[in-house]
Short mmCIF file of N, CA and C in Angstrom, two decimals:
data_model
loop_
_atom_site.label_atom_id
_atom_site.label_comp_id
_atom_site.label_asym_id
_atom_site.label_seq_id
_atom_site.Cartn_x
_atom_site.Cartn_y
_atom_site.Cartn_z
N ILE A 1 0.84 -1.19 0.00
CA ILE A 1 0.00 0.00 0.00
C ILE A 1 0.88 1.25 0.00
N LEU A 2 1.89 1.24 0.85
CA LEU A 2 2.76 2.40 0.94
C LEU A 2 3.49 2.65 -0.38
N GLY A 3 3.93 1.58 -1.03
CA GLY A 3 4.60 1.72 -2.32
C GLY A 3 3.69 2.37 -3.35
N ALA A 4 2.41 2.00 -3.35
CA ALA A 4 1.45 2.59 -4.28
C ALA A 4 1.26 4.08 -3.97
N ILE A 5 1.15 4.42 -2.69
CA ILE A 5 0.99 5.82 -2.30
C ILE A 5 2.21 6.63 -2.73
N PHE A 6 3.41 6.08 -2.50
CA PHE A 6 4.63 6.78 -2.91
C PHE A 6 4.68 6.96 -4.42
N CYS A 7 4.24 5.97 -5.18
CA CYS A 7 4.24 6.09 -6.64
C CYS A 7 3.26 7.18 -7.09
N LEU A 8 2.13 7.29 -6.41
CA LEU A 8 1.16 8.34 -6.75
C LEU A 8 1.70 9.73 -6.44
N ALA A 9 2.67 9.82 -5.54
CA ALA A 9 3.26 11.11 -5.16
C ALA A 9 4.43 11.50 -6.06
N ASN A 10 4.82 10.63 -6.99
CA ASN A 10 6.00 10.87 -7.83
C ASN A 10 5.67 10.81 -9.31
N PRO A 11 5.36 11.94 -9.94
CA PRO A 11 5.12 11.90 -11.39
C PRO A 11 6.43 11.63 -12.14
N ALA A 12 6.32 11.32 -13.40
CA ALA A 12 7.49 11.01 -14.23
C ALA A 12 8.47 12.19 -14.26
N GLY A 13 9.73 11.86 -14.50
CA GLY A 13 10.76 12.88 -14.60
C GLY A 13 10.49 13.90 -15.69
N ALA A 14 9.73 13.53 -16.69
CA ALA A 14 9.40 14.48 -17.76
C ALA A 14 8.67 15.71 -17.20
N PHE A 15 7.86 15.50 -16.16
CA PHE A 15 7.17 16.64 -15.56
C PHE A 15 8.13 17.54 -14.79
N LEU A 16 9.22 16.97 -14.27
CA LEU A 16 10.25 17.80 -13.64
C LEU A 16 10.92 18.69 -14.69
N VAL A 17 11.17 18.10 -15.86
CA VAL A 17 11.78 18.86 -16.96
C VAL A 17 10.83 19.97 -17.42
N VAL A 18 9.56 19.63 -17.61
CA VAL A 18 8.56 20.63 -18.03
C VAL A 18 8.48 21.75 -17.00
N HIS A 19 8.49 21.39 -15.73
CA HIS A 19 8.41 22.38 -14.66
C HIS A 19 9.62 23.32 -14.71
N ALA A 20 10.80 22.75 -14.86
CA ALA A 20 12.02 23.58 -14.90
C ALA A 20 12.04 24.49 -16.12
N THR A 21 11.65 23.96 -17.28
CA THR A 21 11.65 24.80 -18.48
C THR A 21 10.57 25.88 -18.41
N SER A 22 9.48 25.60 -17.72
CA SER A 22 8.44 26.62 -17.58
C SER A 22 8.84 27.71 -16.59
N HIS A 23 9.93 27.47 -15.85
CA HIS A 23 10.44 28.47 -14.90
C HIS A 23 11.77 29.07 -15.37
N GLY A 24 12.06 28.94 -16.66
CA GLY A 24 13.20 29.64 -17.22
C GLY A 24 14.39 28.81 -17.64
N LEU A 25 14.40 27.53 -17.41
CA LEU A 25 15.52 26.71 -17.86
C LEU A 25 15.45 26.57 -19.38
N PRO A 26 16.52 26.95 -20.09
CA PRO A 26 16.50 26.77 -21.55
C PRO A 26 16.35 25.28 -21.92
N GLU A 27 15.59 25.01 -22.94
CA GLU A 27 15.34 23.62 -23.34
C GLU A 27 16.63 22.86 -23.61
N CYS A 28 17.65 23.53 -24.13
CA CYS A 28 18.92 22.86 -24.41
C CYS A 28 19.62 22.40 -23.13
N ASP A 29 19.24 22.97 -21.99
CA ASP A 29 19.82 22.59 -20.71
C ASP A 29 18.94 21.61 -19.93
N ALA A 30 17.87 21.12 -20.53
CA ALA A 30 16.91 20.24 -19.85
C ALA A 30 17.55 18.98 -19.25
N PRO A 31 18.58 18.39 -19.88
CA PRO A 31 19.18 17.21 -19.23
C PRO A 31 19.72 17.46 -17.83
N ILE A 32 20.02 18.73 -17.50
CA ILE A 32 20.51 19.06 -16.16
C ILE A 32 19.51 18.62 -15.10
N VAL A 33 18.22 18.69 -15.43
CA VAL A 33 17.18 18.32 -14.48
C VAL A 33 17.35 16.87 -14.05
N MET A 34 17.46 15.98 -15.02
CA MET A 34 17.58 14.56 -14.71
C MET A 34 18.94 14.23 -14.10
N ILE A 35 19.98 14.94 -14.54
CA ILE A 35 21.31 14.72 -13.97
C ILE A 35 21.32 15.09 -12.49
N LEU A 36 20.71 16.23 -12.16
CA LEU A 36 20.66 16.67 -10.76
C LEU A 36 19.83 15.71 -9.91
N GLN A 37 18.65 15.37 -10.40
CA GLN A 37 17.78 14.47 -9.64
C GLN A 37 18.43 13.10 -9.46
N ASN A 38 18.97 12.53 -10.51
CA ASN A 38 19.58 11.20 -10.41
C ASN A 38 20.88 11.21 -9.62
N SER A 39 21.63 12.31 -9.67
CA SER A 39 22.86 12.41 -8.87
C SER A 39 22.53 12.38 -7.38
N MET A 40 21.52 13.14 -7.00
CA MET A 40 21.10 13.14 -5.59
C MET A 40 20.61 11.75 -5.16
N ALA A 41 19.81 11.12 -6.02
CA ALA A 41 19.30 9.78 -5.70
C ALA A 41 20.43 8.78 -5.55
N SER A 42 21.41 8.84 -6.44
CA SER A 42 22.51 7.87 -6.36
C SER A 42 23.41 8.14 -5.18
N LEU A 43 23.60 9.41 -4.82
CA LEU A 43 24.45 9.73 -3.68
C LEU A 43 23.86 9.23 -2.36
N ILE A 44 22.56 9.21 -2.25
CA ILE A 44 21.93 8.83 -0.97
C ILE A 44 21.59 7.35 -0.90
N SER A 45 21.51 6.68 -2.03
CA SER A 45 21.03 5.29 -2.05
C SER A 45 21.84 4.34 -1.18
N TYR A 46 23.16 4.32 -1.35
CA TYR A 46 23.97 3.38 -0.57
C TYR A 46 23.91 3.68 0.92
N PRO A 47 24.15 4.93 1.34
CA PRO A 47 24.08 5.20 2.79
C PRO A 47 22.72 4.84 3.39
N VAL A 48 21.66 5.07 2.64
CA VAL A 48 20.32 4.75 3.15
C VAL A 48 20.14 3.24 3.27
N GLY A 49 20.57 2.51 2.27
CA GLY A 49 20.47 1.05 2.34
C GLY A 49 21.25 0.50 3.51
N HIS A 50 22.45 1.00 3.70
CA HIS A 50 23.29 0.55 4.82
C HIS A 50 22.66 0.91 6.16
N LEU A 51 22.18 2.13 6.26
CA LEU A 51 21.56 2.59 7.51
C LEU A 51 20.26 1.84 7.80
N SER A 52 19.51 1.50 6.76
CA SER A 52 18.24 0.80 6.98
C SER A 52 18.43 -0.61 7.51
N ASP A 53 19.64 -1.15 7.36
CA ASP A 53 19.95 -2.45 7.94
C ASP A 53 20.27 -2.32 9.43
N LYS A 54 20.50 -1.11 9.90
CA LYS A 54 20.93 -0.89 11.27
C LYS A 54 19.84 -0.28 12.16
N ILE A 55 18.98 0.56 11.58
CA ILE A 55 17.95 1.23 12.38
C ILE A 55 16.56 0.94 11.80
N SER A 56 15.55 1.39 12.46
CA SER A 56 14.17 1.16 12.07
C SER A 56 13.88 1.70 10.68
N ARG A 57 13.36 0.84 9.82
CA ARG A 57 12.98 1.29 8.48
C ARG A 57 11.79 2.24 8.54
N LYS A 58 10.96 2.07 9.55
CA LYS A 58 9.84 3.00 9.68
C LYS A 58 10.36 4.42 9.87
N SER A 59 11.39 4.58 10.68
CA SER A 59 11.98 5.90 10.87
C SER A 59 12.54 6.44 9.56
N MET A 60 13.18 5.57 8.82
CA MET A 60 13.74 5.97 7.53
C MET A 60 12.62 6.32 6.54
N LEU A 61 11.54 5.55 6.55
CA LEU A 61 10.41 5.84 5.67
C LEU A 61 9.72 7.14 6.06
N LEU A 62 9.69 7.45 7.35
CA LEU A 62 9.15 8.73 7.79
C LEU A 62 10.00 9.89 7.25
N LEU A 63 11.31 9.73 7.31
CA LEU A 63 12.21 10.74 6.74
C LEU A 63 11.95 10.89 5.24
N CYS A 64 11.81 9.77 4.57
CA CYS A 64 11.52 9.77 3.14
C CYS A 64 10.21 10.52 2.86
N SER A 65 9.18 10.23 3.63
CA SER A 65 7.89 10.89 3.45
C SER A 65 7.99 12.39 3.70
N PHE A 66 8.74 12.76 4.74
CA PHE A 66 8.94 14.18 5.04
C PHE A 66 9.63 14.88 3.86
N LEU A 67 10.67 14.23 3.31
CA LEU A 67 11.36 14.81 2.15
C LEU A 67 10.45 14.88 0.94
N MET A 68 9.60 13.86 0.76
CA MET A 68 8.67 13.84 -0.36
C MET A 68 7.67 14.99 -0.26
N VAL A 69 7.12 15.20 0.93
CA VAL A 69 6.20 16.31 1.16
C VAL A 69 6.93 17.63 0.91
N SER A 70 8.14 17.75 1.45
CA SER A 70 8.93 18.98 1.29
C SER A 70 9.25 19.26 -0.17
N ALA A 71 9.65 18.24 -0.90
CA ALA A 71 9.96 18.41 -2.33
C ALA A 71 8.74 18.89 -3.10
N ASN A 72 7.59 18.30 -2.81
CA ASN A 72 6.36 18.73 -3.49
C ASN A 72 5.98 20.15 -3.11
N ILE A 73 6.16 20.53 -1.86
CA ILE A 73 5.85 21.90 -1.43
C ILE A 73 6.76 22.90 -2.15
N VAL A 74 8.05 22.59 -2.20
CA VAL A 74 9.00 23.49 -2.87
C VAL A 74 8.66 23.59 -4.36
N MET A 75 8.38 22.47 -5.00
CA MET A 75 8.05 22.51 -6.43
C MET A 75 6.74 23.25 -6.66
N PHE A 76 5.74 23.05 -5.79
CA PHE A 76 4.47 23.74 -5.92
C PHE A 76 4.63 25.25 -5.76
N SER A 77 5.44 25.66 -4.79
CA SER A 77 5.57 27.08 -4.49
C SER A 77 6.67 27.77 -5.29
N SER A 78 7.38 27.04 -6.13
CA SER A 78 8.49 27.64 -6.87
C SER A 78 7.98 28.63 -7.92
N HIS A 79 8.61 29.79 -7.88
CA HIS A 79 8.31 30.82 -8.88
C HIS A 79 9.59 31.31 -9.53
N SER A 80 10.67 30.58 -9.28
CA SER A 80 11.94 30.92 -9.90
C SER A 80 12.71 29.62 -10.16
N LEU A 81 13.64 29.71 -11.07
CA LEU A 81 14.45 28.54 -11.39
C LEU A 81 15.30 28.11 -10.20
N SER A 82 15.72 29.06 -9.37
CA SER A 82 16.52 28.71 -8.18
C SER A 82 15.74 27.80 -7.25
N LEU A 83 14.46 28.11 -7.02
CA LEU A 83 13.64 27.25 -6.16
C LEU A 83 13.39 25.90 -6.82
N VAL A 84 13.27 25.88 -8.13
CA VAL A 84 13.11 24.60 -8.83
C VAL A 84 14.34 23.73 -8.59
N TYR A 85 15.54 24.33 -8.63
CA TYR A 85 16.76 23.56 -8.35
C TYR A 85 16.75 22.99 -6.93
N VAL A 86 16.31 23.79 -5.96
CA VAL A 86 16.20 23.30 -4.59
C VAL A 86 15.22 22.12 -4.55
N GLY A 87 14.08 22.27 -5.24
CA GLY A 87 13.10 21.20 -5.32
C GLY A 87 13.67 19.95 -5.97
N LEU A 88 14.50 20.12 -6.99
CA LEU A 88 15.10 18.96 -7.66
C LEU A 88 16.07 18.22 -6.75
N VAL A 89 16.82 18.95 -5.94
CA VAL A 89 17.72 18.31 -4.98
C VAL A 89 16.89 17.48 -3.99
N LEU A 90 15.85 18.09 -3.44
CA LEU A 90 14.97 17.36 -2.51
C LEU A 90 14.31 16.18 -3.21
N TRP A 91 13.91 16.38 -4.47
CA TRP A 91 13.26 15.32 -5.23
C TRP A 91 14.20 14.13 -5.39
N GLY A 92 15.44 14.41 -5.74
CA GLY A 92 16.41 13.33 -5.89
C GLY A 92 16.69 12.60 -4.59
N LEU A 93 16.80 13.36 -3.50
CA LEU A 93 17.04 12.73 -2.20
C LEU A 93 15.87 11.84 -1.79
N GLN A 94 14.64 12.34 -1.95
CA GLN A 94 13.49 11.52 -1.56
C GLN A 94 13.35 10.32 -2.47
N PHE A 95 13.70 10.47 -3.75
CA PHE A 95 13.58 9.35 -4.68
C PHE A 95 14.59 8.26 -4.33
N GLY A 96 15.82 8.66 -4.00
CA GLY A 96 16.82 7.68 -3.60
C GLY A 96 16.42 6.96 -2.32
N LEU A 97 15.89 7.69 -1.35
CA LEU A 97 15.38 7.08 -0.12
C LEU A 97 14.23 6.14 -0.43
N ASN A 98 13.28 6.65 -1.17
CA ASN A 98 12.06 5.92 -1.52
C ASN A 98 12.40 4.56 -2.15
N GLN A 99 13.18 4.58 -3.20
CA GLN A 99 13.48 3.35 -3.93
C GLN A 99 14.28 2.38 -3.07
N SER A 100 15.30 2.87 -2.41
CA SER A 100 16.14 2.00 -1.59
C SER A 100 15.34 1.32 -0.49
N LEU A 101 14.50 2.11 0.19
CA LEU A 101 13.74 1.56 1.32
C LEU A 101 12.62 0.63 0.88
N LEU A 102 11.94 0.97 -0.19
CA LEU A 102 10.87 0.08 -0.66
C LEU A 102 11.44 -1.27 -1.12
N PHE A 103 12.57 -1.24 -1.81
CA PHE A 103 13.18 -2.51 -2.24
C PHE A 103 13.66 -3.32 -1.04
N ALA A 104 14.22 -2.64 -0.04
CA ALA A 104 14.66 -3.33 1.17
C ALA A 104 13.47 -3.96 1.89
N GLU A 105 12.34 -3.24 1.93
CA GLU A 105 11.14 -3.78 2.57
C GLU A 105 10.64 -5.03 1.84
N ILE A 106 10.64 -4.99 0.53
CA ILE A 106 10.20 -6.16 -0.24
C ILE A 106 11.12 -7.34 0.07
N ALA A 107 12.42 -7.11 0.02
CA ALA A 107 13.37 -8.19 0.29
C ALA A 107 13.22 -8.74 1.70
N SER A 108 12.85 -7.89 2.65
CA SER A 108 12.72 -8.33 4.04
C SER A 108 11.42 -9.07 4.33
N HIS A 109 10.37 -8.71 3.63
CA HIS A 109 9.05 -9.25 3.98
C HIS A 109 8.54 -10.36 3.07
N VAL A 110 9.18 -10.55 1.93
CA VAL A 110 8.73 -11.60 1.02
C VAL A 110 9.64 -12.82 1.20
N PRO A 111 9.06 -14.00 1.38
CA PRO A 111 9.87 -15.21 1.55
C PRO A 111 10.82 -15.43 0.35
N LYS A 112 11.96 -16.03 0.63
CA LYS A 112 13.01 -16.22 -0.37
C LYS A 112 12.50 -16.78 -1.68
N GLY A 113 11.67 -17.79 -1.64
CA GLY A 113 11.19 -18.42 -2.87
C GLY A 113 10.19 -17.61 -3.66
N LEU A 114 9.74 -16.48 -3.10
CA LEU A 114 8.73 -15.66 -3.77
C LEU A 114 9.20 -14.23 -4.03
N ARG A 115 10.47 -13.96 -3.84
CA ARG A 115 10.96 -12.58 -3.99
C ARG A 115 10.81 -12.06 -5.42
N GLY A 116 11.06 -12.89 -6.39
CA GLY A 116 10.88 -12.47 -7.79
C GLY A 116 9.44 -12.06 -8.03
N THR A 117 8.52 -12.86 -7.50
CA THR A 117 7.09 -12.54 -7.62
C THR A 117 6.77 -11.27 -6.86
N GLY A 118 7.34 -11.11 -5.68
CA GLY A 118 7.11 -9.90 -4.88
C GLY A 118 7.55 -8.64 -5.62
N PHE A 119 8.73 -8.68 -6.23
CA PHE A 119 9.20 -7.53 -6.99
C PHE A 119 8.34 -7.30 -8.23
N ALA A 120 7.90 -8.37 -8.87
CA ALA A 120 7.04 -8.25 -10.04
C ALA A 120 5.71 -7.59 -9.68
N ILE A 121 5.13 -8.00 -8.57
CA ILE A 121 3.87 -7.39 -8.12
C ILE A 121 4.10 -5.91 -7.80
N PHE A 122 5.21 -5.61 -7.13
CA PHE A 122 5.53 -4.20 -6.84
C PHE A 122 5.59 -3.38 -8.12
N TYR A 123 6.31 -3.89 -9.12
CA TYR A 123 6.44 -3.15 -10.38
C TYR A 123 5.11 -3.03 -11.12
N LEU A 124 4.27 -4.03 -11.03
CA LEU A 124 2.95 -3.95 -11.66
C LEU A 124 2.11 -2.87 -11.00
N VAL A 125 2.07 -2.87 -9.68
CA VAL A 125 1.32 -1.84 -8.94
C VAL A 125 1.92 -0.46 -9.23
N ALA A 126 3.24 -0.36 -9.24
CA ALA A 126 3.91 0.91 -9.51
C ALA A 126 3.56 1.42 -10.91
N ALA A 127 3.53 0.53 -11.89
CA ALA A 127 3.21 0.94 -13.26
C ALA A 127 1.79 1.49 -13.35
N VAL A 128 0.84 0.82 -12.72
CA VAL A 128 -0.55 1.30 -12.73
C VAL A 128 -0.64 2.66 -12.04
N CYS A 129 0.01 2.79 -10.89
CA CYS A 129 -0.02 4.07 -10.15
C CYS A 129 0.66 5.18 -10.94
N LEU A 130 1.77 4.88 -11.57
CA LEU A 130 2.46 5.90 -12.37
C LEU A 130 1.64 6.32 -13.57
N TYR A 131 0.95 5.36 -14.20
CA TYR A 131 0.07 5.71 -15.31
C TYR A 131 -1.01 6.67 -14.83
N LEU A 132 -1.64 6.35 -13.71
CA LEU A 132 -2.70 7.20 -13.17
C LEU A 132 -2.17 8.58 -12.79
N THR A 133 -1.03 8.61 -12.11
CA THR A 133 -0.43 9.88 -11.70
C THR A 133 -0.05 10.73 -12.90
N ASN A 134 0.57 10.12 -13.89
CA ASN A 134 1.01 10.88 -15.06
C ASN A 134 -0.16 11.35 -15.91
N ALA A 135 -1.21 10.54 -16.01
CA ALA A 135 -2.41 10.99 -16.74
C ALA A 135 -3.02 12.19 -16.03
N ALA A 136 -3.13 12.11 -14.71
CA ALA A 136 -3.67 13.22 -13.93
C ALA A 136 -2.74 14.44 -14.02
N ALA A 137 -1.43 14.22 -13.94
CA ALA A 137 -0.47 15.32 -14.00
C ALA A 137 -0.55 16.03 -15.36
N GLY A 138 -0.71 15.28 -16.43
CA GLY A 138 -0.85 15.90 -17.75
C GLY A 138 -2.08 16.79 -17.83
N TYR A 139 -3.18 16.29 -17.31
CA TYR A 139 -4.42 17.07 -17.28
C TYR A 139 -4.24 18.32 -16.41
N ILE A 140 -3.67 18.13 -15.23
CA ILE A 140 -3.47 19.25 -14.30
C ILE A 140 -2.56 20.30 -14.92
N LYS A 141 -1.49 19.87 -15.56
CA LYS A 141 -0.56 20.80 -16.21
C LYS A 141 -1.29 21.62 -17.27
N ALA A 142 -2.10 20.96 -18.08
CA ALA A 142 -2.82 21.65 -19.16
C ALA A 142 -3.85 22.65 -18.61
N GLU A 143 -4.50 22.29 -17.52
CA GLU A 143 -5.57 23.13 -16.98
C GLU A 143 -5.09 24.19 -15.99
N TYR A 144 -4.08 23.86 -15.18
CA TYR A 144 -3.72 24.73 -14.06
C TYR A 144 -2.24 25.13 -14.01
N GLY A 145 -1.41 24.56 -14.86
CA GLY A 145 0.02 24.88 -14.86
C GLY A 145 0.84 23.83 -14.13
N SER A 146 2.14 23.90 -14.35
CA SER A 146 3.03 22.86 -13.81
C SER A 146 3.12 22.88 -12.29
N ASN A 147 2.97 24.04 -11.65
CA ASN A 147 3.05 24.07 -10.18
C ASN A 147 1.95 23.22 -9.55
N ALA A 148 0.77 23.22 -10.16
CA ALA A 148 -0.38 22.51 -9.59
C ALA A 148 -0.16 21.00 -9.54
N ILE A 149 0.69 20.48 -10.41
CA ILE A 149 0.99 19.04 -10.38
C ILE A 149 1.48 18.65 -8.99
N TYR A 150 2.29 19.52 -8.40
CA TYR A 150 2.93 19.19 -7.14
C TYR A 150 2.00 19.36 -5.94
N ALA A 151 0.92 20.12 -6.11
CA ALA A 151 -0.12 20.14 -5.06
C ALA A 151 -0.84 18.79 -5.07
N PHE A 152 -1.15 18.30 -6.26
CA PHE A 152 -1.81 17.00 -6.41
C PHE A 152 -0.92 15.89 -5.84
N CYS A 153 0.32 15.83 -6.29
CA CYS A 153 1.23 14.77 -5.84
C CYS A 153 1.60 14.94 -4.37
N GLY A 154 1.69 16.18 -3.92
CA GLY A 154 1.99 16.43 -2.52
C GLY A 154 0.90 15.91 -1.59
N SER A 155 -0.35 15.89 -2.07
CA SER A 155 -1.42 15.34 -1.24
C SER A 155 -1.21 13.85 -1.01
N PHE A 156 -0.70 13.14 -2.01
CA PHE A 156 -0.40 11.72 -1.82
C PHE A 156 0.83 11.53 -0.92
N ALA A 157 1.80 12.43 -1.05
CA ALA A 157 2.97 12.38 -0.15
C ALA A 157 2.53 12.57 1.30
N LEU A 158 1.63 13.52 1.51
CA LEU A 158 1.11 13.76 2.86
C LEU A 158 0.32 12.55 3.35
N LEU A 159 -0.46 11.94 2.48
CA LEU A 159 -1.19 10.72 2.83
C LEU A 159 -0.23 9.61 3.25
N GLY A 160 0.89 9.48 2.53
CA GLY A 160 1.90 8.48 2.90
C GLY A 160 2.50 8.75 4.26
N LEU A 161 2.76 10.02 4.55
CA LEU A 161 3.29 10.40 5.85
C LEU A 161 2.30 10.06 6.96
N ILE A 162 1.03 10.38 6.75
CA ILE A 162 0.00 10.07 7.75
C ILE A 162 -0.14 8.57 7.91
N PHE A 163 -0.12 7.83 6.80
CA PHE A 163 -0.20 6.37 6.84
C PHE A 163 0.92 5.80 7.71
N LEU A 164 2.14 6.31 7.50
CA LEU A 164 3.29 5.82 8.27
C LEU A 164 3.17 6.15 9.75
N LEU A 165 2.66 7.33 10.06
CA LEU A 165 2.52 7.72 11.46
C LEU A 165 1.59 6.78 12.22
N PHE A 166 0.59 6.25 11.54
CA PHE A 166 -0.37 5.36 12.19
C PHE A 166 -0.08 3.87 11.96
N MET A 167 0.93 3.58 11.15
CA MET A 167 1.28 2.20 10.86
C MET A 167 1.94 1.57 12.09
N LYS A 168 1.54 0.36 12.37
CA LYS A 168 2.14 -0.38 13.49
C LYS A 168 3.61 -0.61 13.17
N ASN A 169 4.46 -0.39 14.14
CA ASN A 169 5.89 -0.58 13.94
C ASN A 169 6.19 -2.07 13.92
N THR A 170 6.55 -2.58 12.75
CA THR A 170 6.88 -4.00 12.61
C THR A 170 8.39 -4.14 12.50
N THR A 171 8.84 -5.28 12.84
CA THR A 171 10.27 -5.54 12.74
C THR A 171 10.68 -5.65 11.28
N THR A 172 11.88 -5.18 10.96
CA THR A 172 12.35 -5.30 9.60
C THR A 172 12.89 -6.70 9.33
N GLU A 173 12.98 -7.48 10.35
CA GLU A 173 13.48 -8.84 10.21
C GLU A 173 12.32 -9.84 10.20
N THR A 174 11.32 -9.58 9.37
CA THR A 174 10.16 -10.44 9.30
C THR A 174 10.54 -11.86 8.88
N ILE A 175 11.47 -11.97 7.97
CA ILE A 175 11.96 -13.29 7.57
C ILE A 175 13.45 -13.32 7.86
N GLN A 176 13.98 -14.49 7.97
CA GLN A 176 15.41 -14.62 8.24
C GLN A 176 16.20 -14.22 7.00
N ARG A 177 17.16 -13.37 7.18
CA ARG A 177 18.00 -12.93 6.05
C ARG A 177 18.88 -14.08 5.58
N ASP A 178 19.13 -14.01 4.26
CA ASP A 178 20.03 -15.01 3.69
C ASP A 178 21.47 -14.62 4.04
N SER A 179 22.29 -15.59 4.29
CA SER A 179 23.69 -15.30 4.62
C SER A 179 24.55 -15.41 3.40
#
């Protein structure tokens, strides 16, 4: 459920590019958007994965949700390219946290013989959610502008944060880890 909520809070990277170009980024510089977002995600992925093996994943997921809400707020309220860059840094950080932690949760909670199926189900749910989010984001962009996309997605980020706050704290060692 949480993975689906997180997917609904994250529109495709193309909307990040559209948002940046609508705030003054020249189209020829559009790859900078994905480079910045993916650089932040890659920089945080390993430390987050390592840390999630040591401390509560719920705490890490709460941090991820907080960053997701923050990134959406910054992108929604951005009226300059500088704020868009700040939003992109936050976006990359939350995306790196999001992906690392969700994959770790799948690996921890799905029995060894069913992990391939577990990841397949995750990707199927993610694809459906991304289709829905991107269809809605396209409509919202056309009707209300690129900033409004992040109000829509931010509502799902906030829902994820609320969901986590009320979620029972379960052990991350649901199944025995493989050695």
